[in-house]
C-alpha angles and dihedrals in degrees: 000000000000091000098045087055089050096049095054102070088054097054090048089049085053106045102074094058088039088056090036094048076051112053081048090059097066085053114038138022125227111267113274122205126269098262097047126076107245105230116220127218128251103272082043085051090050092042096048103056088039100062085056107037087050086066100046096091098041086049087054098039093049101045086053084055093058085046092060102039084057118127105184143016093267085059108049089045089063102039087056093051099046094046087050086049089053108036085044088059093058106032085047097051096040087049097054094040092064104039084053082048105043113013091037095139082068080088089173094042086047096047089042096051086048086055097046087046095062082042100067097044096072086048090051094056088048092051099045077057100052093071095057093039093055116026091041119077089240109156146254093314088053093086093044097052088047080077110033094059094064085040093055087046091054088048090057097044084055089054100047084048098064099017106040113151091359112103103008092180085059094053099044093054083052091067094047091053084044091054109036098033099076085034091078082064093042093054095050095061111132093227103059099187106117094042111110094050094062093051079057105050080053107050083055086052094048085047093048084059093075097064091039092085101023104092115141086026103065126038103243099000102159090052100057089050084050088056085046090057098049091051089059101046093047090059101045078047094057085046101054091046093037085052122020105032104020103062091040087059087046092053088050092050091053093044086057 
């Protein structure tokens, strides 16, 4: 009887942290190292295919916007850059997150669409560039960095190509270069409207980071970093439409 008196506080000491290690569970995985891929639960896996696949149609639907709101030729190449660049983001990275989900025993069509997935993103930040390179007044470095932009986002496909999951610090700097590089040429336009949205766009993307790499640490942590990212890229897209297609549609109907 005496030990059984004396067991029972210890299970009942024990009980909250078993039930709260529990109810975590459900939501998060244990940390995995840094050359292995951290594999979410099942309510991880739902989320993060939903916080990208929600923004599939209004991608779709927005880039054609910026298609038909397109004056000239230099317009409508970009917009269609920049929509392939967008829509490819979201319809790549849905796509990967359920297959992993769901399909997850298609262990080389898994590993392939993972790949793919780091790959555009490089693409899409290359894309969300094209519309201010070619449609602002910007300088002599502006045609340069036309180019270099595409030639730093094959680099990084190659990259992720040989290297992927090997050295993630390495991969994730490669994404800060990729995004604040162009965006000294960017900040020296002459015509300044449209700037502070895209400080802001990339002020969503820097605090994203966070989450990009906190996974088991923080429950849902990819998708957040997947609603991060769609905060970002739905400011620089109300900039580019605000300020590179829409006054130029404005002008025509006056003329008119």
């Amino acid at each position: 009887m005496r030990s059984g008196v004396r067991d029972q506080p210890g299970q009942h000491s024990e009980t909250p942290s078993l039930l709260k290690i529990q109810k975590l569970a459900g939501f998060m995985n244990h940390r995995v190292p840094a050359h292995k891929r951290y594999q979410p639960t099942e309510y991880e896996h739902a989320a993060n295919c939903a916080t990208h696949a929600f923004w599939i149609i209004p991608s779709i639907l927005g880039s054609s916007n910026l298609y038909f709101l397109s004056d000239d030729d230099w317009e409508t190449i970009s917009a269609w850059i920049y929509g392939l660049g967008l829509c490819g983001l979201f319809v790549v990275s849905t796509v990967f997150h359920t297959i992993s989900w769901k399909k997850s025993h298609l262990r080389m069509v898994e590993h392939c669409l993972h790949m793919f997935d780091r790959m555009v993103i490089y693409f899409f930040i290359a894309a969300s560039y094209a519309p201010w390179l070619n449609l602002r007044e910007l300088g002599p470095w502006a045609s340069h960095m036309r180019w270099l932009v595409w030639i730093m986002a094959s680099v990084g496909t190659i990259y992720v190509f040989f290297f992927h999951e090997r050295y993630k610090l390495v991969e994730l700097l490669c994404y800060i270069v990729m995004g604040f590089f162009p965006a000294l040429v960017i900040l020296s336009m002459p015509n300044t409207e449209g700037i502070w949205e895209l400080m802001t766009g990339g002020v969503f993307y820097c605090l994203g980071m966070v989450f990009f790499k906190s996974d088991g640490r923080i429950p849902f942590a990819h998708a957040i970093w997947h609603l991060f990212v769609a905060f970002g890229a739905g400011t620089h897209y109300y900039a580019i439409w605000r300020y590179l297609y829409l006054p130029s549609t404005l002008q025509t109907k006056v003329s008119k």
